Amino acid sequence: MTSAIPAKTTTASSSDPGPRLDAGNGKTNGRTRRAPQQYSDRVRAERRLGWMLAGPAFVIMLLVTLYPILQAIYESLFRFRLTAPDEREFIGLGNYGVILSDPVWWSDLGTTVLITVITVAVELVLGFALALVMHKALKSVRGLLRTAILVPYGIITVVSAFAWFYAFDISSGYVNNWFGWLPGIDENLNWFAQGPTALFVIMASEIWKTTPFISLLLLAGLAQVPDELSEAAKVDGATWWEQMRKVIIPNMKAAIMVAVLFRALDAFRIFDNVFIMTNGAYNTEVLSLLAYRQSISRLEIGLGSAVSVLLFLCVLLICFVAIKLFKVDLAGTQGEK
Amino acid sequence: MPMDRRTRRDAKNRPKAAVLAGLMMGTLAMSGCGPAQADNTLTWYINPDAGGQAAIAQKCSDESGGSYRIETSLLPSDAASQREQLARRLAAGDSSLDIMSLDPPFIPELAEPGFLAPVPEDVQQSTTENVVEGALAGATWKDELVTVPFWANTQILWYRKSVAEAAGLDMSKPVTWEQIMEAAKSQEKTLGVQGASAESMTVWVNALIESAGGSIIVDPEATADTIELGLDSDAGTAAAEVISTIGKEGLGGPGLPTQDENASLIGFQGDSGSFMVNYPFVWPATSGAVEAGTVDKKVLDDIGWGIFPRMTEDQESAPPLGGINLGVGAESSNPELAYEAIQCIVSVENQAEYFVTNGNPPSNTEAYEDPRIEESFPMAETIRDSLQVAAPRPQTPFYNEVSTGIQQTWAPPAAVDPESTPGSSSDFITSVLRGEQLL
């Protein structure tokens, strides 16, 4: 995930002010164009070195990620229970048929998508606000502010899930007492006894935990917008909102898209919060919990693998949609265009 | 003395050898393998407790005179996670599973594929004498003893004497669910039951159905395709009526849909406490809370106990049964030594000691004669009586599916409908077992 944070020193043009302006061998009105055949010997040598340095890690990553994926695809074609090893039976795509015709899969998919859409949307707004605060903060407090904002992200998800669970739990929690003055909240409100309220707590804890991540990515994007652009806009009489809308946000589109993509993938795979707070009870089950229940709890390796493969395909689909349709430029934020 | 050529070469190679050794040790450490242990070391996978099993392990190791040494290894806290870890290790042929603390409902699943080493005849004889019926049933699969009963657990009825008195209930006689529901309602108090969508729900449903003369599974030894459930029956409807009434009339309080054994206890200790079905840990926990100053001494003095409530006046109840049995992994490299150690672990003396120090009741009735028990657990006799009539949860290799299916269809209690829940729950579990539906 850290790859999305600008790593200027690794690029050929690290001494240049920013990736938007430095990339490639030329620029036209702030826009860049690709001209790989014009790379100098030095750039080519550095690229080669880059590959040599990153190559082994790339190969190992491929091995450790590809092997389990292929294994899961293979296992998903069997009816196989770990505690009944002799009854293993090849059933082709039978497991997929069972899953896709089961309303549980679709309702879990719905819950997962709901959590993904709401958390990412809220985090984007909050994260942007925090990024602006961090960007504009006085130099003297900037470090402290960034550290403070990052604290939730530093907490292990399981720990934060427990903290939120105990805060909202009807027997040990304090939320009902503190917020009893709000309409709809009283001491008898059992947050985890029905889907909507349980999902609210799950999403709130998710937002609290990962907004710092988004804000950090957006801060990196903000830092890459050259000051001259907004100053020029200011001279032309643009209001703060106009500067945002017409100068800053368009210029950090890549950072925004990367933030959305990364968080969407992360949110889609949500597990810890749901597992700790409700364990999927009362319509709060998500897809990763469904996969866990089949393969780890039931030890139904075949069915569990099939759920995992489908989950993987969903993640691939999100990547595809984000990259192709929204034209996310992963290289853009790395100054390597 | 001058070094010869060989010594010089060795000296030169020493740093290399050290690096190599270091790397190997590092690799071993990372892979989770250590140096081979002495042959007489046994690993006992224990469920978390207050240190009682580790103390017994130490004691038996000392008493063995060096013939074996037991090392304990801690399993996760809840029974389902314990099963998951053990089943995975057993399926992978892990030879470190010398002794395992096993929750009875999961034993058939491990015994069926031959994951457990057979219990030798002499061990069967020496460890089953005076053991309560329910614990023996839980240790057996297909009429064969596959594990050794260690301690047995059961739920009894705990009540606040003041509430029972105010409601005019005669607690010297067995009471029915109807009576305690009426009493709680008339006194505007809450009942301590476990309404969470969790294992505790299966325990409750099973006890209610068994108490009404039914069974969740008609033939526990049936295969997944032929299994027949007894949920959709008069007993199932009667059980659903109790759960539904408690849920719909708010008798369990607002916390009911997420309430497990610990949450029930907290509610019972509070001002709204009236009656509660729960395990014996309630007593040491409340005494401890009184000592710590978090619960008033008056609460402890107000607590009474009796056998699990009946479904009908004329039919004895079948309280929940739990506990821990000891099994030996089929791939263990030392099964004989493991069974020797098990005989020591489950000795009458150790069971009594474990009850007094950790609050886990013995499965051997003889152990209850230890004078220390009466002192620490004034309700020990009730516990022993309850164990004699307790009914185990369904002993089937598919217990996990059955249990999870019940948890998903019988919770929250307010949504249980006596007309439809037993039937829909039965259909759901059957189609899950046939591989037609996800769980």
Tab-separated table of N, CA, C and O in Angstrom, chain A residues 51-157:
chain	number	residue	atom	x	y	z
A	51	TRP	N	14.805	-2.586	-12.051
A	51	TRP	CA	14.275	-3.941	-12.254
A	51	TRP	C	15.092	-4.981	-11.507
A	51	TRP	O	14.548	-5.918	-10.931
A	52	MET	N	16.416	-4.812	-11.501
A	52	MET	CA	17.262	-5.777	-10.821
A	52	MET	C	17.016	-5.754	-9.314
A	52	MET	O	17.063	-6.779	-8.643
A	53	LEU	N	16.760	-4.557	-8.818
A	53	LEU	CA	16.522	-4.443	-7.372
A	53	LEU	C	15.137	-4.980	-6.998
A	53	LEU	O	14.971	-5.677	-6.015
A	54	ALA	N	14.161	-4.630	-7.826
A	54	ALA	CA	12.786	-5.014	-7.472
A	54	ALA	C	12.390	-6.378	-8.021
A	54	ALA	O	11.467	-7.004	-7.521
A	55	GLY	N	13.135	-6.844	-9.034
A	55	GLY	CA	12.792	-8.088	-9.710
A	55	GLY	C	12.603	-9.287	-8.785
A	55	GLY	O	11.543	-9.937	-8.807
A	56	PRO	N	13.611	-9.588	-7.947
A	56	PRO	CA	13.465	-10.760	-7.074
A	56	PRO	C	12.223	-10.678	-6.191
A	56	PRO	O	11.491	-11.658	-6.048
A	57	ALA	N	11.968	-9.493	-5.656
A	57	ALA	CA	10.781	-9.330	-4.807
A	57	ALA	C	9.520	-9.570	-5.619
A	57	ALA	O	8.566	-10.204	-5.158
A	58	PHE	N	9.570	-9.085	-6.875
A	58	PHE	CA	8.407	-9.247	-7.756
A	58	PHE	C	8.136	-10.734	-8.016
A	58	PHE	O	7.001	-11.202	-7.931
A	59	VAL	N	9.222	-11.465	-8.280
A	59	VAL	CA	9.073	-12.900	-8.555
A	59	VAL	C	8.540	-13.622	-7.315
A	59	VAL	O	7.621	-14.442	-7.399
A	60	ILE	N	9.083	-13.283	-6.156
A	60	ILE	CA	8.646	-13.947	-4.922
A	60	ILE	C	7.180	-13.632	-4.642
A	60	ILE	O	6.392	-14.501	-4.292
A	61	MET	N	6.820	-12.353	-4.849
A	61	MET	CA	5.424	-11.966	-4.636
A	61	MET	C	4.499	-12.768	-5.547
A	61	MET	O	3.443	-13.235	-5.137
A	62	LEU	N	4.948	-12.926	-6.795
A	62	LEU	CA	4.154	-13.669	-7.759
A	62	LEU	C	3.965	-15.104	-7.282
A	62	LEU	O	2.870	-15.664	-7.346
A	63	LEU	N	5.066	-15.687	-6.760
A	63	LEU	CA	4.995	-17.071	-6.294
A	63	LEU	C	4.056	-17.209	-5.098
A	63	LEU	O	3.217	-18.090	-5.059
A	64	VAL	N	4.240	-16.314	-4.125
A	64	VAL	CA	3.447	-16.481	-2.905
A	64	VAL	C	1.983	-16.095	-3.096
A	64	VAL	O	1.131	-16.542	-2.344
A	65	THR	N	1.699	-15.255	-4.091
A	65	THR	CA	0.281	-14.926	-4.284
A	65	THR	C	-0.367	-15.839	-5.315
A	65	THR	O	-1.516	-16.226	-5.172
A	66	LEU	N	0.416	-16.209	-6.328
A	66	LEU	CA	-0.162	-17.005	-7.400
A	66	LEU	C	-0.443	-18.436	-6.948
A	66	LEU	O	-1.489	-19.003	-7.265
A	67	TYR	N	0.473	-18.982	-6.164
A	67	TYR	CA	0.301	-20.379	-5.750
A	67	TYR	C	-1.000	-20.587	-4.967
A	67	TYR	O	-1.799	-21.465	-5.324
A	68	PRO	N	-1.258	-19.785	-3.925
A	68	PRO	CA	-2.532	-19.999	-3.198
A	68	PRO	C	-3.759	-19.770	-4.068
A	68	PRO	O	-4.765	-20.459	-3.914
A	69	ILE	N	-3.648	-18.827	-5.013
A	69	ILE	CA	-4.811	-18.554	-5.869
A	69	ILE	C	-5.107	-19.776	-6.749
A	69	ILE	O	-6.242	-20.245	-6.833
A	70	LEU	N	-4.031	-20.329	-7.339
A	70	LEU	CA	-4.223	-21.504	-8.191
A	70	LEU	C	-4.721	-22.687	-7.365
A	70	LEU	O	-5.605	-23.432	-7.789
A	71	GLN	N	-4.164	-22.829	-6.170
A	71	GLN	CA	-4.575	-23.927	-5.280
A	71	GLN	C	-6.063	-23.789	-4.943
A	71	GLN	O	-6.818	-24.754	-4.974
A	72	ALA	N	-6.481	-22.543	-4.646
A	72	ALA	CA	-7.883	-22.306	-4.283
A	72	ALA	C	-8.797	-22.637	-5.467
A	72	ALA	O	-9.856	-23.239	-5.300
A	73	ILE	N	-8.367	-22.239	-6.668
A	73	ILE	CA	-9.191	-22.530	-7.850
A	73	ILE	C	-9.329	-24.045	-8.013
A	73	ILE	O	-10.417	-24.567	-8.265
A	74	TYR	N	-8.228	-24.760	-7.822
A	74	TYR	CA	-8.255	-26.218	-7.955
A	74	TYR	C	-9.166	-26.846	-6.898
A	74	TYR	O	-10.034	-27.651	-7.204
A	75	GLU	N	-8.982	-26.422	-5.650
A	75	GLU	CA	-9.780	-27.004	-4.558
A	75	GLU	C	-11.272	-26.728	-4.732
A	75	GLU	O	-12.118	-27.502	-4.291
A	76	SER	N	-11.571	-25.573	-5.378
A	76	SER	CA	-12.977	-25.181	-5.474
A	76	SER	C	-13.773	-26.116	-6.385
A	76	SER	O	-14.989	-26.034	-6.460
A	77	LEU	N	-13.079	-26.995	-7.088
A	77	LEU	CA	-13.772	-27.904	-7.999
A	77	LEU	C	-14.166	-29.213	-7.310
A	77	LEU	O	-14.684	-30.121	-7.939
A	78	PHE	N	-13.883	-29.298	-6.012
A	78	PHE	CA	-14.155	-30.539	-5.290
A	78	PHE	C	-15.167	-30.328	-4.171
A	78	PHE	O	-15.277	-29.225	-3.623
A	79	ARG	N	-15.858	-31.400	-3.852
A	79	ARG	CA	-16.581	-31.424	-2.576
A	79	ARG	C	-15.605	-32.067	-1.605
A	79	ARG	O	-15.310	-33.258	-1.696
A	80	PHE	N	-15.079	-31.269	-0.699
A	80	PHE	CA	-14.006	-31.774	0.160
A	80	PHE	C	-14.105	-31.157	1.545
A	80	PHE	O	-14.043	-29.951	1.715
A	81	ARG	N	-14.250	-32.046	2.517
A	81	ARG	CA	-14.314	-31.602	3.901
A	81	ARG	C	-13.064	-32.110	4.597
A	81	ARG	O	-12.703	-33.274	4.477
A	82	LEU	N	-12.410	-31.221	5.330
A	82	LEU	CA	-11.123	-31.570	5.935
A	82	LEU	C	-11.232	-32.761	6.879
A	82	LEU	O	-10.311	-33.567	6.990
A	83	THR	N	-12.378	-32.882	7.567
A	83	THR	CA	-12.502	-33.977	8.519
A	83	THR	C	-13.145	-35.221	7.885
A	83	THR	O	-13.516	-36.137	8.595
A	84	ALA	N	-13.290	-35.207	6.567
A	84	ALA	CA	-13.754	-36.421	5.878
A	84	ALA	C	-12.876	-36.607	4.646
A	84	ALA	O	-13.346	-36.539	3.509
A	85	PRO	N	-11.574	-36.842	4.859
A	85	PRO	CA	-10.634	-36.850	3.723
A	85	PRO	C	-10.932	-37.934	2.690
A	85	PRO	O	-10.599	-37.768	1.527
A	86	ASP	N	-11.599	-38.998	3.101
A	86	ASP	CA	-11.846	-40.090	2.152
A	86	ASP	C	-13.013	-39.807	1.215
A	86	ASP	O	-13.217	-40.529	0.237
A	87	GLU	N	-13.814	-38.798	1.539
A	87	GLU	CA	-15.006	-38.549	0.730
A	87	GLU	C	-14.814	-37.452	-0.305
A	87	GLU	O	-15.768	-36.900	-0.820
A	88	ARG	N	-13.569	-37.129	-0.609
A	88	ARG	CA	-13.281	-36.081	-1.587
A	88	ARG	C	-13.861	-36.463	-2.951
A	88	ARG	O	-13.660	-37.580	-3.413
A	89	GLU	N	-14.550	-35.523	-3.573
A	89	GLU	CA	-15.250	-35.860	-4.812
A	89	GLU	C	-15.182	-34.676	-5.779
A	89	GLU	O	-15.420	-33.530	-5.391
A	90	PHE	N	-14.836	-34.962	-7.043
A	90	PHE	CA	-14.758	-33.895	-8.051
A	90	PHE	C	-16.171	-33.530	-8.506
A	90	PHE	O	-16.922	-34.384	-8.937
A	91	ILE	N	-16.515	-32.247	-8.388
A	91	ILE	CA	-17.877	-31.861	-8.786
A	91	ILE	C	-17.873	-30.707	-9.784
A	91	ILE	O	-18.889	-30.049	-9.991
A	92	GLY	N	-16.721	-30.454	-10.370
A	92	GLY	CA	-16.640	-29.387	-11.375
A	92	GLY	C	-17.018	-28.034	-10.793
A	92	GLY	O	-16.494	-27.631	-9.769
A	93	LEU	N	-17.943	-27.363	-11.459
A	93	LEU	CA	-18.328	-26.028	-11.004
A	93	LEU	C	-19.530	-26.074	-10.045
A	93	LEU	O	-20.161	-25.053	-9.791
A	94	GLY	N	-19.805	-27.254	-9.508
A	94	GLY	CA	-20.960	-27.441	-8.621
A	94	GLY	C	-20.986	-26.466	-7.450
A	94	GLY	O	-22.034	-25.901	-7.115
A	95	ASN	N	-19.818	-26.249	-6.832
A	95	ASN	CA	-19.766	-25.330	-5.686
A	95	ASN	C	-20.194	-23.924	-6.088
A	95	ASN	O	-20.876	-23.229	-5.337
A	96	TYR	N	-19.757	-23.514	-7.283
A	96	TYR	CA	-20.119	-22.165	-7.741
A	96	TYR	C	-21.630	-22.056	-7.956
A	96	TYR	O	-22.234	-21.023	-7.684
A	97	GLY	N	-22.196	-23.147	-8.460
A	97	GLY	CA	-23.648	-23.169	-8.666
A	97	GLY	C	-24.384	-22.996	-7.346
A	97	GLY	O	-25.331	-22.202	-7.234
A	98	VAL	N	-23.925	-23.737	-6.322
A	98	VAL	CA	-24.554	-23.641	-4.997
A	98	VAL	C	-24.455	-22.210	-4.465
A	98	VAL	O	-25.442	-21.629	-3.987
A	99	ILE	N	-23.278	-21.640	-4.594
A	99	ILE	CA	-23.063	-20.299	-4.013
A	99	ILE	C	-23.907	-19.242	-4.731
A	99	ILE	O	-24.613	-18.460	-4.105
A	100	LEU	N	-23.808	-19.256	-6.065
A	100	LEU	CA	-24.477	-18.181	-6.809
A	100	LEU	C	-25.996	-18.302	-6.806
A	100	LEU	O	-26.694	-17.329	-7.085
A	101	SER	N	-26.505	-19.500	-6.474
A	101	SER	CA	-27.964	-19.618	-6.414
A	101	SER	C	-28.484	-19.453	-4.986
A	101	SER	O	-29.665	-19.626	-4.728
A	102	ASP	N	-27.575	-19.133	-4.064
A	102	ASP	CA	-27.973	-18.999	-2.669
A	102	ASP	C	-28.188	-17.523	-2.310
A	102	ASP	O	-27.296	-16.701	-2.531
A	103	PRO	N	-29.368	-17.184	-1.772
A	103	PRO	CA	-29.598	-15.773	-1.421
A	103	PRO	C	-28.581	-15.237	-0.408
A	103	PRO	O	-28.330	-14.036	-0.352
A	104	VAL	N	-27.980	-16.147	0.384
A	104	VAL	CA	-26.998	-15.700	1.383
A	104	VAL	C	-25.829	-14.993	0.703
A	104	VAL	O	-25.362	-13.953	1.166
A	105	TRP	N	-25.361	-15.551	-0.423
A	105	TRP	CA	-24.244	-14.917	-1.141
A	105	TRP	C	-24.618	-13.502	-1.567
A	105	TRP	O	-23.872	-12.557	-1.366
A	106	TRP	N	-25.821	-13.354	-2.135
A	106	TRP	CA	-26.218	-12.043	-2.658
A	106	TRP	C	-26.467	-11.057	-1.533
A	106	TRP	O	-26.144	-9.873	-1.648
A	107	SER	N	-27.025	-11.547	-0.423
A	107	SER	CA	-27.256	-10.599	0.675
A	107	SER	C	-25.920	-10.188	1.306
A	107	SER	O	-25.716	-9.021	1.658
A	108	ASP	N	-24.969	-11.126	1.404
A	108	ASP	CA	-23.650	-10.768	1.923
A	108	ASP	C	-22.915	-9.812	0.980
A	108	ASP	O	-22.216	-8.900	1.414
A	109	LEU	N	-23.112	-10.045	-0.325
A	109	LEU	CA	-22.490	-9.156	-1.313
A	109	LEU	C	-23.062	-7.744	-1.151
A	109	LEU	O	-22.326	-6.753	-1.159
A	110	GLY	N	-24.387	-7.682	-0.961
A	110	GLY	CA	-25.042	-6.388	-0.769
A	110	GLY	C	-24.492	-5.669	0.451
A	110	GLY	O	-24.161	-4.476	0.390
A	111	THR	N	-24.368	-6.402	1.554
A	111	THR	CA	-23.838	-5.794	2.786
A	111	THR	C	-22.414	-5.292	2.560
A	111	THR	O	-22.049	-4.191	2.979
A	112	THR	N	-21.609	-6.104	1.869
A	112	THR	CA	-20.217	-5.730	1.633
A	112	THR	C	-20.136	-4.468	0.770
A	112	THR	O	-19.356	-3.555	1.065
A	113	VAL	N	-20.945	-4.442	-0.289
A	113	VAL	CA	-20.921	-3.273	-1.175
A	113	VAL	C	-21.403	-2.028	-0.425
A	113	VAL	O	-20.812	-0.944	-0.532
A	114	LEU	N	-22.438	-2.205	0.393
A	114	LEU	CA	-22.957	-1.070	1.171
A	114	LEU	C	-21.853	-0.500	2.075
A	114	LEU	O	-21.625	0.718	2.111
A	115	ILE	N	-21.180	-1.391	2.786
A	115	ILE	CA	-20.105	-0.948	3.678
A	115	ILE	C	-19.010	-0.246	2.871
A	115	ILE	O	-18.524	0.822	3.244
A	116	THR	N	-18.667	-0.837	1.719
A	116	THR	CA	-17.600	-0.261	0.900
A	116	THR	C	-17.968	1.145	0.431
A	116	THR	O	-17.204	2.095	0.603
A	117	VAL	N	-19.162	1.275	-0.134
A	117	VAL	CA	-19.561	2.567	-0.724
A	117	VAL	C	-19.642	3.648	0.358
A	117	VAL	O	-19.059	4.734	0.228
A	118	ILE	N	-20.325	3.316	1.455
A	118	ILE	CA	-20.511	4.352	2.486
A	118	ILE	C	-19.186	4.724	3.145
A	118	ILE	O	-18.860	5.901	3.274
A	119	THR	N	-18.403	3.733	3.521
A	119	THR	CA	-17.157	4.083	4.223
A	119	THR	C	-16.211	4.862	3.308
A	119	THR	O	-15.617	5.845	3.730
A	120	VAL	N	-16.087	4.422	2.061
A	120	VAL	CA	-15.148	5.114	1.175
A	120	VAL	C	-15.613	6.553	0.923
A	120	VAL	O	-14.805	7.486	0.968
A	121	ALA	N	-16.911	6.726	0.716
A	121	ALA	CA	-17.414	8.081	0.457
A	121	ALA	C	-17.164	8.994	1.648
A	121	ALA	O	-16.639	10.112	1.507
A	122	VAL	N	-17.517	8.509	2.836
A	122	VAL	CA	-17.338	9.350	4.031
A	122	VAL	C	-15.857	9.605	4.278
A	122	VAL	O	-15.432	10.727	4.589
A	123	GLU	N	-15.059	8.566	4.110
A	123	GLU	CA	-13.624	8.729	4.350
A	123	GLU	C	-12.983	9.711	3.384
A	123	GLU	O	-12.063	10.437	3.749
A	124	LEU	N	-13.480	9.715	2.160
A	124	LEU	CA	-12.911	10.615	1.160
A	124	LEU	C	-13.140	12.068	1.577
A	124	LEU	O	-12.225	12.890	1.533
A	125	VAL	N	-14.338	12.357	2.020
A	125	VAL	CA	-14.662	13.728	2.422
A	125	VAL	C	-13.872	14.104	3.679
A	125	VAL	O	-13.176	15.134	3.722
A	126	LEU	N	-13.948	13.245	4.682
A	126	LEU	CA	-13.237	13.535	5.926
A	126	LEU	C	-11.728	13.591	5.691
A	126	LEU	O	-11.033	14.459	6.208
A	127	GLY	N	-11.247	12.620	4.915
A	127	GLY	CA	-9.809	12.540	4.657
A	127	GLY	C	-9.307	13.765	3.940
A	127	GLY	O	-8.220	14.272	4.228
A	128	PHE	N	-10.116	14.280	3.018
A	128	PHE	CA	-9.701	15.470	2.277
A	128	PHE	C	-9.639	16.676	3.209
A	128	PHE	O	-8.704	17.470	3.160
A	129	ALA	N	-10.640	16.752	4.076
A	129	ALA	CA	-10.642	17.864	5.036
A	129	ALA	C	-9.404	17.785	5.931
A	129	ALA	O	-8.714	18.792	6.166
A	130	LEU	N	-9.107	16.612	6.409
A	130	LEU	CA	-7.934	16.450	7.270
A	130	LEU	C	-6.641	16.759	6.511
A	130	LEU	O	-5.725	17.378	7.063
A	131	ALA	N	-6.602	16.310	5.249
A	131	ALA	CA	-5.408	16.572	4.445
A	131	ALA	C	-5.205	18.071	4.283
A	131	ALA	O	-4.078	18.579	4.386
A	132	LEU	N	-6.310	18.804	4.061
A	132	LEU	CA	-6.214	20.261	3.916
A	132	LEU	C	-5.693	20.886	5.204
A	132	LEU	O	-4.825	21.757	5.182
A	133	VAL	N	-6.210	20.401	6.330
A	133	VAL	CA	-5.768	20.922	7.624
A	133	VAL	C	-4.278	20.657	7.800
A	133	VAL	O	-3.502	21.541	8.176
A	134	MET	N	-3.881	19.434	7.484
A	134	MET	CA	-2.466	19.091	7.652
A	134	MET	C	-1.585	19.904	6.720
A	134	MET	O	-0.498	20.319	7.076
A	135	HIS	N	-2.093	20.116	5.512
A	135	HIS	CA	-1.314	20.828	4.501
A	135	HIS	C	-1.106	22.287	4.895
A	135	HIS	O	-0.040	22.856	4.678
A	136	LYS	N	-2.162	22.841	5.454
A	136	LYS	CA	-2.107	24.279	5.756
A	136	LYS	C	-1.604	24.570	7.164
A	136	LYS	O	-1.396	25.726	7.510
A	137	ALA	N	-1.456	23.523	7.968
A	137	ALA	CA	-1.114	23.765	9.377
A	137	ALA	C	0.228	24.469	9.506
A	137	ALA	O	1.095	24.345	8.645
A	138	LEU	N	0.345	25.189	10.582
A	138	LEU	CA	1.598	25.902	10.843
A	138	LEU	C	2.737	24.889	10.931
A	138	LEU	O	2.550	23.773	11.416
A	139	LYS	N	3.889	25.298	10.472
A	139	LYS	CA	5.026	24.377	10.463
A	139	LYS	C	5.295	23.809	11.853
A	139	LYS	O	5.633	22.645	12.010
A	140	SER	N	5.126	24.665	12.876
A	140	SER	CA	5.480	24.239	14.236
A	140	SER	C	4.593	23.094	14.739
A	140	SER	O	5.032	22.263	15.511
A	141	VAL	N	3.337	23.059	14.312
A	141	VAL	CA	2.448	22.007	14.816
A	141	VAL	C	2.205	20.905	13.778
A	141	VAL	O	1.494	19.955	14.040
A	142	ARG	N	2.793	21.078	12.597
A	142	ARG	CA	2.476	20.144	11.515
A	142	ARG	C	2.812	18.693	11.880
A	142	ARG	O	2.005	17.784	11.698
A	143	GLY	N	4.001	18.491	12.425
A	143	GLY	CA	4.432	17.124	12.777
A	143	GLY	C	3.507	16.505	13.797
A	143	GLY	O	3.040	15.370	13.643
A	144	LEU	N	3.210	17.297	14.836
A	144	LEU	CA	2.343	16.806	15.918
A	144	LEU	C	0.952	16.456	15.365
A	144	LEU	O	0.379	15.419	15.689
A	145	LEU	N	0.472	17.333	14.502
A	145	LEU	CA	-0.867	17.154	13.926
A	145	LEU	C	-0.933	15.875	13.099
A	145	LEU	O	-1.847	15.079	13.226
A	146	ARG	N	0.105	15.682	12.260
A	146	ARG	CA	0.107	14.489	11.416
A	146	ARG	C	0.157	13.232	12.277
A	146	ARG	O	-0.521	12.251	12.002
A	147	THR	N	0.974	13.265	13.332
A	147	THR	CA	1.075	12.097	14.210
A	147	THR	C	-0.271	11.828	14.867
A	147	THR	O	-0.735	10.689	14.917
A	148	ALA	N	-0.886	12.907	15.364
A	148	ALA	CA	-2.162	12.745	16.073
A	148	ALA	C	-3.216	12.151	15.149
A	148	ALA	O	-3.962	11.254	15.522
A	149	ILE	N	-3.257	12.653	13.916
A	149	ILE	CA	-4.263	12.177	12.976
A	149	ILE	C	-4.011	10.718	12.605
A	149	ILE	O	-4.936	9.945	12.376
A	150	LEU	N	-2.734	10.336	12.629
A	150	LEU	CA	-2.408	8.969	12.210
A	150	LEU	C	-2.602	7.923	13.303
A	150	LEU	O	-2.539	6.733	13.021
A	151	VAL	N	-2.832	8.363	14.542
A	151	VAL	CA	-2.924	7.398	15.649
A	151	VAL	C	-3.925	6.266	15.394
A	151	VAL	O	-3.579	5.091	15.524
A	152	PRO	N	-5.176	6.570	14.982
A	152	PRO	CA	-6.117	5.463	14.778
A	152	PRO	C	-5.608	4.426	13.784
A	152	PRO	O	-5.812	3.237	13.956
A	153	TYR	N	-4.907	4.908	12.735
A	153	TYR	CA	-4.429	3.970	11.723
A	153	TYR	C	-3.348	3.056	12.286
A	153	TYR	O	-3.136	1.946	11.798
A	154	GLY	N	-2.671	3.514	13.313
A	154	GLY	CA	-1.603	2.715	13.910
A	154	GLY	C	-2.128	1.625	14.822
A	154	GLY	O	-1.387	0.723	15.223
A	155	ILE	N	-3.405	1.712	15.173
A	155	ILE	CA	-3.961	0.718	16.095
A	155	ILE	C	-4.375	-0.533	15.317
A	155	ILE	O	-4.977	-0.432	14.246
A	156	ILE	N	-4.042	-1.677	15.870
A	156	ILE	CA	-4.384	-2.945	15.201
A	156	ILE	C	-5.909	-3.032	15.072
A	156	ILE	O	-6.638	-2.719	16.015
A	157	THR	N	-6.381	-3.474	13.899
A	157	THR	CA	-7.825	-3.465	13.638
A	157	THR	C	-8.612	-4.248	14.690
A	157	THR	O	-9.677	-3.813	15.127
